[in-house]
Rosetta silent file (secondary structure, phi, psi, omega in degrees, C-alpha in Angstrom):
SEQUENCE: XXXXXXXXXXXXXXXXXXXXXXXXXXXXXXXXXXXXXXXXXXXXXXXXXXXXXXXXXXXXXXXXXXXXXXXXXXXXXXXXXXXXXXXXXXXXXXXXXXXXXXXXXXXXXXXXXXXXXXXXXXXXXXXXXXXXXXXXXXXXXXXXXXXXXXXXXXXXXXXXXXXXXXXXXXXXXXXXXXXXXXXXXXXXXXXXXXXXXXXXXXXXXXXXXXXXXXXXXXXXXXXXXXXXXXXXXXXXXXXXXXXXXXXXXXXXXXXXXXXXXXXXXXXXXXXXXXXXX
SCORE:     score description
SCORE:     0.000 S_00000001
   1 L     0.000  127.032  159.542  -19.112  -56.941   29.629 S_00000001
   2 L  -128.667  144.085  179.634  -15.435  -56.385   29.302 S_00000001
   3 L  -124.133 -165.616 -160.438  -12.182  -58.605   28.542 S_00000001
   4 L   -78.309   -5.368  154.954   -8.749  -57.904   28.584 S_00000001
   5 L   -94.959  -41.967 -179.025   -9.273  -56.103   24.933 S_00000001
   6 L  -111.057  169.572  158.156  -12.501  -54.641   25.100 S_00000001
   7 L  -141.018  128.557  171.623  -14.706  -52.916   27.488 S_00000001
   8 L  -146.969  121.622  178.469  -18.360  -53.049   26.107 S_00000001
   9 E   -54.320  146.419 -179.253  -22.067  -52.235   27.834 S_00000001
  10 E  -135.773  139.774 -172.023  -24.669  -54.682   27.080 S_00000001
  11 E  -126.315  120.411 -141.005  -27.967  -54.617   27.530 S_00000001
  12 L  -106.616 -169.440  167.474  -30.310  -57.725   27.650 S_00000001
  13 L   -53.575  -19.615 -144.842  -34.385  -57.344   27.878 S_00000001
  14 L  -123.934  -32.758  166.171  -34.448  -56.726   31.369 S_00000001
  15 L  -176.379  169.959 -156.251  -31.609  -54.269   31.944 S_00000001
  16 E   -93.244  127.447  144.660  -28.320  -52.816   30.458 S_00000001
  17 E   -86.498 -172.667  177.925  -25.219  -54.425   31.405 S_00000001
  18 E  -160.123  105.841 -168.680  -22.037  -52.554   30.348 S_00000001
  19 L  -156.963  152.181 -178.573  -19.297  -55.200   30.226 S_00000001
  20 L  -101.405   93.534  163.534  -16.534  -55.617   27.705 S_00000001
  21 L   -49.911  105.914  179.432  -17.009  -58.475   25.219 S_00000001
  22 L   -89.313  149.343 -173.636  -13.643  -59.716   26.026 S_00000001
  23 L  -125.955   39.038 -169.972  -11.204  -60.574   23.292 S_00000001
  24 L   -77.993  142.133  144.403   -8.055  -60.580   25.316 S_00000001
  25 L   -51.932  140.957 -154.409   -5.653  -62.921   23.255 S_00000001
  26 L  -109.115   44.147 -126.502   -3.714  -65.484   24.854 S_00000001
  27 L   171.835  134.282  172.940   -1.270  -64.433   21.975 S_00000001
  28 L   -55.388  135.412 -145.711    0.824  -60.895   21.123 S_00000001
  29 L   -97.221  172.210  167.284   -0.914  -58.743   21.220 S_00000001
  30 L   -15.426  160.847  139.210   -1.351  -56.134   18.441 S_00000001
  31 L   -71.888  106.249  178.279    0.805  -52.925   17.103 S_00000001
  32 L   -36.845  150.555  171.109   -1.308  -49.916   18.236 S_00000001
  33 L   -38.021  -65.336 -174.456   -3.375  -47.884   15.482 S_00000001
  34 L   -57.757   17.078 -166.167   -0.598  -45.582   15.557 S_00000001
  35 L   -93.248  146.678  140.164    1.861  -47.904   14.102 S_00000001
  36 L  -114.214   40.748 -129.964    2.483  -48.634   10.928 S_00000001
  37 L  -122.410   85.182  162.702    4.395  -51.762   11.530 S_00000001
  38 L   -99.712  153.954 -169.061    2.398  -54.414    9.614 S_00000001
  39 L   -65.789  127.184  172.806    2.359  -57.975    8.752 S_00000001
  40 L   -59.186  -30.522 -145.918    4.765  -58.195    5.536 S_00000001
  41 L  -150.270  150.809 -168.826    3.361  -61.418    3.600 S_00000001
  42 L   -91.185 -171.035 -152.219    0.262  -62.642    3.879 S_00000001
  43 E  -157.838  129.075  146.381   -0.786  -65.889    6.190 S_00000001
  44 E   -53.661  108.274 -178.767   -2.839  -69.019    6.051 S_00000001
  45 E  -136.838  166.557  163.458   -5.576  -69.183    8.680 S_00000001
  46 E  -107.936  154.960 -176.822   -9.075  -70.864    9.094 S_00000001
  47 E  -129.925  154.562 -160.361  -11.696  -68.787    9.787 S_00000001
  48 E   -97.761   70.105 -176.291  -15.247  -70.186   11.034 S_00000001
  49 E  -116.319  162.494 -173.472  -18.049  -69.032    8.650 S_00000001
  50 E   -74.740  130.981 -177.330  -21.438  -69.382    8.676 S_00000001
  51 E   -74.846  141.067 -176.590  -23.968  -70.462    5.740 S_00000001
  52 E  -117.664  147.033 -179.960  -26.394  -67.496    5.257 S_00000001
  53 L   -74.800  177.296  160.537  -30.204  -68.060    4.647 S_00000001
  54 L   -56.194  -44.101 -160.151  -32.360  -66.960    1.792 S_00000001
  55 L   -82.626   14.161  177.433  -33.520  -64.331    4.430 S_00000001
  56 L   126.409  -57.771 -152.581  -30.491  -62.485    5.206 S_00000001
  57 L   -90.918  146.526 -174.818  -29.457  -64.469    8.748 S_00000001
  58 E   -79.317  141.310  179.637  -26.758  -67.014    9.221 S_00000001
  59 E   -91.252  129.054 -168.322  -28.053  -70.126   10.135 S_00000001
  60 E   -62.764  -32.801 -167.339  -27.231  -70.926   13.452 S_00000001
  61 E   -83.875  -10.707 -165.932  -26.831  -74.995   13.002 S_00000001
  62 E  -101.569  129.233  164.858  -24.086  -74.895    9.880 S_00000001
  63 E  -119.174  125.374  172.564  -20.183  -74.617   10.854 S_00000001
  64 E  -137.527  153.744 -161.568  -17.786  -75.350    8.254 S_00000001
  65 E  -107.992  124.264 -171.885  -14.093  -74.475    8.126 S_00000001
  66 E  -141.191  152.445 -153.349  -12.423  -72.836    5.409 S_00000001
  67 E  -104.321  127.164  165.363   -8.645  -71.643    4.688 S_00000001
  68 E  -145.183  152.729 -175.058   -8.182  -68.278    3.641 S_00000001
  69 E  -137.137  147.783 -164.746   -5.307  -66.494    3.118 S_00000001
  70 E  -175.098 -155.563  136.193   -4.761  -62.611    4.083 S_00000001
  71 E  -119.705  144.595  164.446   -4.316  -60.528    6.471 S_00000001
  72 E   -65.928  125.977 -161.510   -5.805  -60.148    9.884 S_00000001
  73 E  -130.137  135.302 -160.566   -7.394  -56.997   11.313 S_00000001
  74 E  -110.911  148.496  170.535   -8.540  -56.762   15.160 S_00000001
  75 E  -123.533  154.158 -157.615  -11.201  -54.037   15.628 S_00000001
  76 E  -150.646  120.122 -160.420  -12.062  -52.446   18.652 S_00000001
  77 E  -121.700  108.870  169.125  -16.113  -51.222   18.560 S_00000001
  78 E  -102.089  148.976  175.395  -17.673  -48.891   20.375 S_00000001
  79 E  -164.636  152.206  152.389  -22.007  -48.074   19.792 S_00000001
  80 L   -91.445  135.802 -162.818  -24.973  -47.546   21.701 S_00000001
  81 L   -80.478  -20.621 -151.042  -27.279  -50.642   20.787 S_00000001
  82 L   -38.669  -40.025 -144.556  -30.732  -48.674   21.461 S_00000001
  83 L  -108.693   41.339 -177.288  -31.972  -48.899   17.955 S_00000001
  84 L  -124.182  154.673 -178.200  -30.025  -52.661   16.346 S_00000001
  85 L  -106.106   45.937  178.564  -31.385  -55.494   17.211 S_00000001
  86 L    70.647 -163.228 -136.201  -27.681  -56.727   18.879 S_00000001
  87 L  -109.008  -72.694 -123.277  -24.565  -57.654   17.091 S_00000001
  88 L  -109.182  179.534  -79.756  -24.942  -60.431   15.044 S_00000001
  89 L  -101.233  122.429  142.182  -25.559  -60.502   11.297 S_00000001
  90 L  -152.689  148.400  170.558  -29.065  -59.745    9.706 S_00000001
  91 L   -27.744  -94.168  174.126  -30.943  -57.124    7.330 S_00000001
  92 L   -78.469  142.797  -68.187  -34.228  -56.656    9.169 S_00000001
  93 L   -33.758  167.516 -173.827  -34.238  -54.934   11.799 S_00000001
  94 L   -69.642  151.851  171.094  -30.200  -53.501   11.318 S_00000001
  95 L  -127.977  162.775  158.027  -27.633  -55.314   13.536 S_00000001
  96 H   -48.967  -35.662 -157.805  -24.162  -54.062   14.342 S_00000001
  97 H   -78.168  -46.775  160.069  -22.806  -56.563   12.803 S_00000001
  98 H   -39.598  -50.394 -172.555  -24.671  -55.436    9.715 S_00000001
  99 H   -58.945  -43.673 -145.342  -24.069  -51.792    9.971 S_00000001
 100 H   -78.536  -67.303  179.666  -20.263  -52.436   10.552 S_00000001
 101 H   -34.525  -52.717  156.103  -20.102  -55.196    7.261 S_00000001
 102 H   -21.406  -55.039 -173.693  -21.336  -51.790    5.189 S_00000001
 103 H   -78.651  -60.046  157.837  -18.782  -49.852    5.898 S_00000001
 104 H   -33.745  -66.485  168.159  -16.184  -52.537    5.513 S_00000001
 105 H   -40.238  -36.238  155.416  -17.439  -53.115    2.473 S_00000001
 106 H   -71.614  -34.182  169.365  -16.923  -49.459    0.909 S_00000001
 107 H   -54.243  -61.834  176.799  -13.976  -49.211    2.554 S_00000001
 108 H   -47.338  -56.397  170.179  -12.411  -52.168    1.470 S_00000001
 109 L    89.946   22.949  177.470  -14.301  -52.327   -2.063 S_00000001
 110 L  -115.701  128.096  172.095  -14.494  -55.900   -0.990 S_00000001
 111 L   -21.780  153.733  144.351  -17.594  -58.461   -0.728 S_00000001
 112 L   -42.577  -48.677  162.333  -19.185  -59.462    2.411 S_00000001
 113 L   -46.419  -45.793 -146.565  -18.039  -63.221    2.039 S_00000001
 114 L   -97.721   11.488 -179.984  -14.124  -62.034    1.819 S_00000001
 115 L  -102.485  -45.679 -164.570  -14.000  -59.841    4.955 S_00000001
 116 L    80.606   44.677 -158.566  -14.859  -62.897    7.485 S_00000001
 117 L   -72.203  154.633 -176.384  -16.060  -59.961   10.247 S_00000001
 118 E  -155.894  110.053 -157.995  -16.137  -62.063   13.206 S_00000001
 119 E   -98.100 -160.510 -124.146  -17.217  -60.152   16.655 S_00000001
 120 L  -143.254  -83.124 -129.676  -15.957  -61.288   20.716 S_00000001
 121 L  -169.004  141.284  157.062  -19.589  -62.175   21.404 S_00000001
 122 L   -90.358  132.897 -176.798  -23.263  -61.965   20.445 S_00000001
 123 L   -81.911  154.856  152.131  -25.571  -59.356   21.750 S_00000001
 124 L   -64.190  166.720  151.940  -29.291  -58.740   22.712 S_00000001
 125 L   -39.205  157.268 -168.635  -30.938  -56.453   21.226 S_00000001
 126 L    71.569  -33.635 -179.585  -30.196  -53.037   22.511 S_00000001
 127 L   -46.437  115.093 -142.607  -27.207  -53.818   23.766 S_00000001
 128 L  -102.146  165.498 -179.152  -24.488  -51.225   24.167 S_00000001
 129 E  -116.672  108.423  157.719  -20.554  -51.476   23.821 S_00000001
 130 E   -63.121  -57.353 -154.670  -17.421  -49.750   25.083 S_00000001
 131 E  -152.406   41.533 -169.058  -15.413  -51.627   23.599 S_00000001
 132 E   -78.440  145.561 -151.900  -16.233  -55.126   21.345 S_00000001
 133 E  -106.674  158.488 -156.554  -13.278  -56.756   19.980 S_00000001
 134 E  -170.694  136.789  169.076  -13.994  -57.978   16.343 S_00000001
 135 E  -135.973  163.679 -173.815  -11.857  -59.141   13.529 S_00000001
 136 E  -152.392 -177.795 -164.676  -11.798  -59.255    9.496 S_00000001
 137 E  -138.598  159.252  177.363   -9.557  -60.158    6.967 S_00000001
 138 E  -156.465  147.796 -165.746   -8.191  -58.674    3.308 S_00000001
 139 L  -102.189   14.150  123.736   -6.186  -60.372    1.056 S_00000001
 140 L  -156.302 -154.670 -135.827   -4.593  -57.200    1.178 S_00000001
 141 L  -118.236  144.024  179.201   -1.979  -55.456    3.460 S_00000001
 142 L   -92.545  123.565  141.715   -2.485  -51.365    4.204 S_00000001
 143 L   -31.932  -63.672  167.594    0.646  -49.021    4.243 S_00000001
 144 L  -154.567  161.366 -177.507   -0.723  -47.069    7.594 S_00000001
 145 L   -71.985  -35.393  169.521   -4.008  -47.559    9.241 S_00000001
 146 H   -11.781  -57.513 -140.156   -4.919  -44.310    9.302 S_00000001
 147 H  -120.601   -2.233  157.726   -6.844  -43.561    6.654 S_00000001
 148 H   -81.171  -12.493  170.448   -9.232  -47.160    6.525 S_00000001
 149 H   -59.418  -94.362 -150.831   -9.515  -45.594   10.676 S_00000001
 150 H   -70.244  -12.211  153.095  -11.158  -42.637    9.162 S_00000001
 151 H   -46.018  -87.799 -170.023  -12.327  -44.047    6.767 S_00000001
 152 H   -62.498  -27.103  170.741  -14.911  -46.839    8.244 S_00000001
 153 H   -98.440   22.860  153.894  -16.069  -43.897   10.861 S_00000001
 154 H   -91.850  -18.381 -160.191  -16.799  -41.547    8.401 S_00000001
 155 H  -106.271  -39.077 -172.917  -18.807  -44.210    6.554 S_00000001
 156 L   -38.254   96.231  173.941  -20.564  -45.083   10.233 S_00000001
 157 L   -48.235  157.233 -158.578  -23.620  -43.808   11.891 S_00000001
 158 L   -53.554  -24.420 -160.787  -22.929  -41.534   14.948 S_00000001
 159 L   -74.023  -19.617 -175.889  -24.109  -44.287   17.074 S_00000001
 160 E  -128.658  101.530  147.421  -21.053  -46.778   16.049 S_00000001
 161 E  -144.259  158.667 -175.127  -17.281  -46.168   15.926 S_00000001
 162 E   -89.539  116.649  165.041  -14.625  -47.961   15.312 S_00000001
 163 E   -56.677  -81.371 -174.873  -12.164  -47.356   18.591 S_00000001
 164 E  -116.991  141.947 -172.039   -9.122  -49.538   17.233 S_00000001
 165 E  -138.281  107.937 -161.176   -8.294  -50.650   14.322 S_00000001
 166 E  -155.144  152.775  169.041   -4.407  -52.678   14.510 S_00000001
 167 E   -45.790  146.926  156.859   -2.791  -55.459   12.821 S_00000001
 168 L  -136.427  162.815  159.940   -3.262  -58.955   14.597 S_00000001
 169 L   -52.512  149.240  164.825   -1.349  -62.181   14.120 S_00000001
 170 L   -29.627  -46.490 -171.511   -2.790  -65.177   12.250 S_00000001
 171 L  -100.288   -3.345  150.112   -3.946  -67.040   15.140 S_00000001
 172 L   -39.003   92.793  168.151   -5.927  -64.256   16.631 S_00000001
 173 L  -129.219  123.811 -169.665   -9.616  -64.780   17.042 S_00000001
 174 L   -36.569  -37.842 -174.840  -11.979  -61.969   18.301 S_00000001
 175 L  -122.571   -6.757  170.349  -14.028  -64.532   20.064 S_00000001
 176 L  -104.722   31.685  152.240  -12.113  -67.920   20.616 S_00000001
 177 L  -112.456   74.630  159.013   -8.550  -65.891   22.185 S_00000001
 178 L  -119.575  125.918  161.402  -11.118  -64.474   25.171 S_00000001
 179 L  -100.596    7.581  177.930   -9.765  -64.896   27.747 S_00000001
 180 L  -175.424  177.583 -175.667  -12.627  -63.396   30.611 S_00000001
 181 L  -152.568  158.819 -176.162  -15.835  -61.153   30.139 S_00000001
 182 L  -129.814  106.986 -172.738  -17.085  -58.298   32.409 S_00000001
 183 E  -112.029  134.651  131.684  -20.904  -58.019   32.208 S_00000001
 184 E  -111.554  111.576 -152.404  -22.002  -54.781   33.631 S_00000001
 185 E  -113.528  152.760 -167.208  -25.434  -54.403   34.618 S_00000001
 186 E  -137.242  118.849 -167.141  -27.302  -50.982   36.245 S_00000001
 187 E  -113.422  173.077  179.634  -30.318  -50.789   37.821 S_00000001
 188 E  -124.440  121.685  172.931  -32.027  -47.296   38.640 S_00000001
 189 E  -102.021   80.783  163.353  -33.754  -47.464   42.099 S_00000001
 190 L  -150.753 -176.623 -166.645  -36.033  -44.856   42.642 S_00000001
 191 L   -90.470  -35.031 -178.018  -39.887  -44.568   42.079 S_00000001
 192 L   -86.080  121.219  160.449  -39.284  -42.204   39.421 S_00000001
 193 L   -85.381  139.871  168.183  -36.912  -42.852   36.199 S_00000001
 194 L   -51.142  127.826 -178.926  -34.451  -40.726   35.199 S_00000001
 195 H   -79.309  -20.389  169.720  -35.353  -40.066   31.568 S_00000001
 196 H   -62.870   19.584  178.976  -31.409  -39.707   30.948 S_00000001
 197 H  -148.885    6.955 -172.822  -30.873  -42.828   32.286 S_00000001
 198 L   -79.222   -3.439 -178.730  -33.883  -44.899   30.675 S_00000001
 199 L   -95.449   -8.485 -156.690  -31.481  -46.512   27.869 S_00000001
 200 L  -142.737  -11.201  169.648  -28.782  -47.598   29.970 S_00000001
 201 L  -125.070  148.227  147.436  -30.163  -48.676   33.335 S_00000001
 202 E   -49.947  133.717  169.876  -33.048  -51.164   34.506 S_00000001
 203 E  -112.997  123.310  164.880  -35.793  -49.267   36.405 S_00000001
 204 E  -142.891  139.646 -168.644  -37.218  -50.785   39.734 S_00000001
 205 L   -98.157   -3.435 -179.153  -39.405  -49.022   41.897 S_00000001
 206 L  -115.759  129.822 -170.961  -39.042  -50.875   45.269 S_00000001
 207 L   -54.970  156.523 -165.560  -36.096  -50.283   47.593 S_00000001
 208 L  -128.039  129.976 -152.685  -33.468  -52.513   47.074 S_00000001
 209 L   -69.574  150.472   89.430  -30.948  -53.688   50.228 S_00000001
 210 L   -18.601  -18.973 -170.200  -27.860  -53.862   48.726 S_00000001
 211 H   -92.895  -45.703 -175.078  -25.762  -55.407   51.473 S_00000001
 212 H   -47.642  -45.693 -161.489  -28.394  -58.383   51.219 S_00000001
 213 H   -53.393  -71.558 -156.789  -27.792  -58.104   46.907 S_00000001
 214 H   -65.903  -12.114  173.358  -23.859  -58.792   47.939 S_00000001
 215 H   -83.962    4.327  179.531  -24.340  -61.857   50.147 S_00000001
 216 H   -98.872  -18.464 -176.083  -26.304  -63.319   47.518 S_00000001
 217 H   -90.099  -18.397  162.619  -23.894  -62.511   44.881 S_00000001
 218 L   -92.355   34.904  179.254  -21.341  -64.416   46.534 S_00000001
 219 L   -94.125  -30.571 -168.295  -23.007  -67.737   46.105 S_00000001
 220 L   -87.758    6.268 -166.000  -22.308  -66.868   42.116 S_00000001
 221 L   -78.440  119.432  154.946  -18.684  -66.440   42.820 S_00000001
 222 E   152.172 -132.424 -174.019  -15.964  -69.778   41.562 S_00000001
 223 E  -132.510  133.701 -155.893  -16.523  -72.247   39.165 S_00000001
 224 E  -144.426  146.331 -171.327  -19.725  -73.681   37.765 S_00000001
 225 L   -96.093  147.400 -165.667  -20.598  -75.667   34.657 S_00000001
 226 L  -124.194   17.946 -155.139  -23.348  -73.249   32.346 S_00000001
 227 L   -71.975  -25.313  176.593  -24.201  -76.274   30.187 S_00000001
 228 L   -60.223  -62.231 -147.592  -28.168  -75.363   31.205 S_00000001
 229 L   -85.617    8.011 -178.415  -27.529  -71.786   29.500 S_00000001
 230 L  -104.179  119.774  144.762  -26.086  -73.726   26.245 S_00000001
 231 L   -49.169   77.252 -174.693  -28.274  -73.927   22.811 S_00000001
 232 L   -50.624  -18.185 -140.300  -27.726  -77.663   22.581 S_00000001
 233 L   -94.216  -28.948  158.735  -29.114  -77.045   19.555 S_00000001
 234 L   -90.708  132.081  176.857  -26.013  -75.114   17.877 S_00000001
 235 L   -86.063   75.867 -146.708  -22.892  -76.676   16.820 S_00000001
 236 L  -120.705    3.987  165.244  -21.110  -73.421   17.706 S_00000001
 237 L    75.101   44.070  157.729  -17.938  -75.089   18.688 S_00000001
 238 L   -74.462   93.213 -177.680  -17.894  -73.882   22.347 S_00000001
 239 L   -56.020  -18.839 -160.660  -15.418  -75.685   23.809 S_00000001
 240 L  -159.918  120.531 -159.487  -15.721  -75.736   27.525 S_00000001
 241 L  -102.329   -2.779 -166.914  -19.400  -74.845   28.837 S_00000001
 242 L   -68.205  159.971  150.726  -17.201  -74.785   32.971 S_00000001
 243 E  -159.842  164.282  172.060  -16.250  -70.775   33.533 S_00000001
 244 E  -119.348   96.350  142.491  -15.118  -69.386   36.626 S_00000001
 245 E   -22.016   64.124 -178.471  -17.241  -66.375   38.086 S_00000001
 246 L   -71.920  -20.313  174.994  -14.007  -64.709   39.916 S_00000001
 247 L  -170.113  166.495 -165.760  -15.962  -61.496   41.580 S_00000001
 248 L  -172.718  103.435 -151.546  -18.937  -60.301   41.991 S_00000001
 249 E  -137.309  125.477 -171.902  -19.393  -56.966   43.100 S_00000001
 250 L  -101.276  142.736  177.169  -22.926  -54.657   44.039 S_00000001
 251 L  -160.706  112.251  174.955  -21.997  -51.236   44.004 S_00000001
 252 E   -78.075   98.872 -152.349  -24.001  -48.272   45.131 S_00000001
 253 E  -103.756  139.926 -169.597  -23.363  -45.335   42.670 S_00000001
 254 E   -87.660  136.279  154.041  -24.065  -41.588   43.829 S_00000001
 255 E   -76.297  144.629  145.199  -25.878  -39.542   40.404 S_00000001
 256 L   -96.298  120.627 -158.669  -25.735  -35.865   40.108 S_00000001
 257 L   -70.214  143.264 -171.618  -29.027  -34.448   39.481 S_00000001
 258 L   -81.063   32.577  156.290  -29.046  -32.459   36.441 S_00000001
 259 L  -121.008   22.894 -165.759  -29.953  -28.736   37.922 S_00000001
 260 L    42.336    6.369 -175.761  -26.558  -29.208   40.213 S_00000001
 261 L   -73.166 -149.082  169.212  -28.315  -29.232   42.937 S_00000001
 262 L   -69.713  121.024  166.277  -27.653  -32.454   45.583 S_00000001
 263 L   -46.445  176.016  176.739  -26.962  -35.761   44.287 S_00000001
 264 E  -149.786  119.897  154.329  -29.159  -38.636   44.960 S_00000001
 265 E   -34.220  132.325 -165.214  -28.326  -42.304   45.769 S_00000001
 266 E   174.391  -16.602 -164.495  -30.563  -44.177   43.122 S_00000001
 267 E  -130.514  144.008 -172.910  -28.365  -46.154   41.138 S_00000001
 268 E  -146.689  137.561 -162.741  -26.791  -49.801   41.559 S_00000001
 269 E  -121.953  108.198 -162.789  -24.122  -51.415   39.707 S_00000001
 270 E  -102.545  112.716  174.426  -23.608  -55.353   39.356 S_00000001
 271 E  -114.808  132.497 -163.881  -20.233  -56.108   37.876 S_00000001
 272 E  -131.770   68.939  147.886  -19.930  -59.640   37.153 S_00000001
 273 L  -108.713  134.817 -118.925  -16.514  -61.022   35.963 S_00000001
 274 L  -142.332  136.822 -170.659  -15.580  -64.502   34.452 S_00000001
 275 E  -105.913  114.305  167.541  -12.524  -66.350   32.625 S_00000001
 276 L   -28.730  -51.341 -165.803  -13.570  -67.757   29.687 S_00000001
 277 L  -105.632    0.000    0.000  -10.982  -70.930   30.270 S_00000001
């Protein structure tokens, strides 16, 4: 999955996508890590949080709106998913979202409530990242960037780092300024799996046409209402359930076998991306 901020692999039950939970912001963007060019004074914003259960996980049905005032920090996340049970927030089994809140927390020296971490999109389990845009808040403002950078990926398992770390404006939110998603998904077509490739690709053992795959994939290409794929069931403030499917592209990728000898055709790559709005 990727947006115009992130690029991030994802991987569902059935096979790894790689797509960049997009965060692009409709909205200026950011001052690069290397900047130290920060918001002077701090800013009123609402932020969306969730009521957390006795057991750890935010309950899916409660949204309530609350004013905080601080400053905003856009994160830029990279991890392999294999052993979290996807991004968002619970104990048992570890989530990203979890792992990430940790770190914040030592960094920061601030509660879990006061950060507001807020990620681009929720993951399956397993699901891997290039790039998932994510934002938090502090009520206060950092000098240079630097050294909460080296900070939170020093505090991190290897498996998780924090890419980018940059100021954002007030009205910046990791997952309602997306403006498109990228889901990339990889299947491995041979009878045998690669074991270097069992975490990150789908294994199918029967050939698979590809030229047929793309005339089928352009049936998903324009714009189609997804309200069947919505949890009527969440109030999750999704505004618009319509997206537009803009390409749709099968792509037959050559591997190099790992004694150097001759590659081998085996691997197929479904890049699927969509505008949010």
């Amino acid at each position: 999955m990727e947006n115009l901020n992130s690029l991030s692999p994802i991987q569902n039950k059935r096979m790894t996508c790689y797509g960049g939970v997009a965060a692009a912001a409709a909205l200026p963007s950011p001052p690069p890590t290397t900047l130290t060019t920060l918001p002077s004074s701090p800013c009123n914003t609402f932020v969306r949080v969730r009521e957390v259960g006795s057991g750890g996980a935010e309950d899916p049905n409660t949204v309530v709106k609350q004013s905080v005032d601080g400053f905003k920090w856009r994160l830029l996340v990279s991890y392999d998913g294999t052993r979290y049970k996807g991004w968002q927030f619970q104990q048992t089994p570890p989530t990203i979202q979890c792992i990430l809140e940790k770190a914040l927390t030592q960094a920061t020296k601030l509660e879990r409530k006061d950060l507001h971490l807020v990620g681009a999109s929720r993951t399956d389990g397993g699901v891997h990242a290039w790039g998932q845009v994510a934002h938090f808040i502090t009520p206060f403002n950092y000098d240079s960037l630097d050294s909460i950078h080296a900070a939170l990926n020093g505090l991190l398992p290897p498996d998780i780092r924090v890419r980018e770390i940059s100021a954002a404006v007030p009205e910046f939110h990791a997952r309602f300024s997306a403006k498109g998603k990228i889901y990339h998904y990889k299947i491995y077509n041979d009878a045998i799996m690669d074991p270097f490739q069992r975490l990150y690709a789908y294994h199918v053992t029967h050939k698979l046409n590809a030229a047929v795959m793309r005339e089928a994939a352009n049936h998903f290409i324009g714009t189609h209402d997804f309200s069947a794929f919505v949890n009527s069931s969440r109030n999750d403030g999704m505004p618009n359930p319509v997206k537009t499917i803009f390409r749709f592209d099968i792509v037959n990728m050559v591997i190099k076998s790992h004694n150097n000898l001759a590659p081998k055709d085996g691997l197929l790559s479904l890049i699927c991306p969509f505008h949010c709005h």
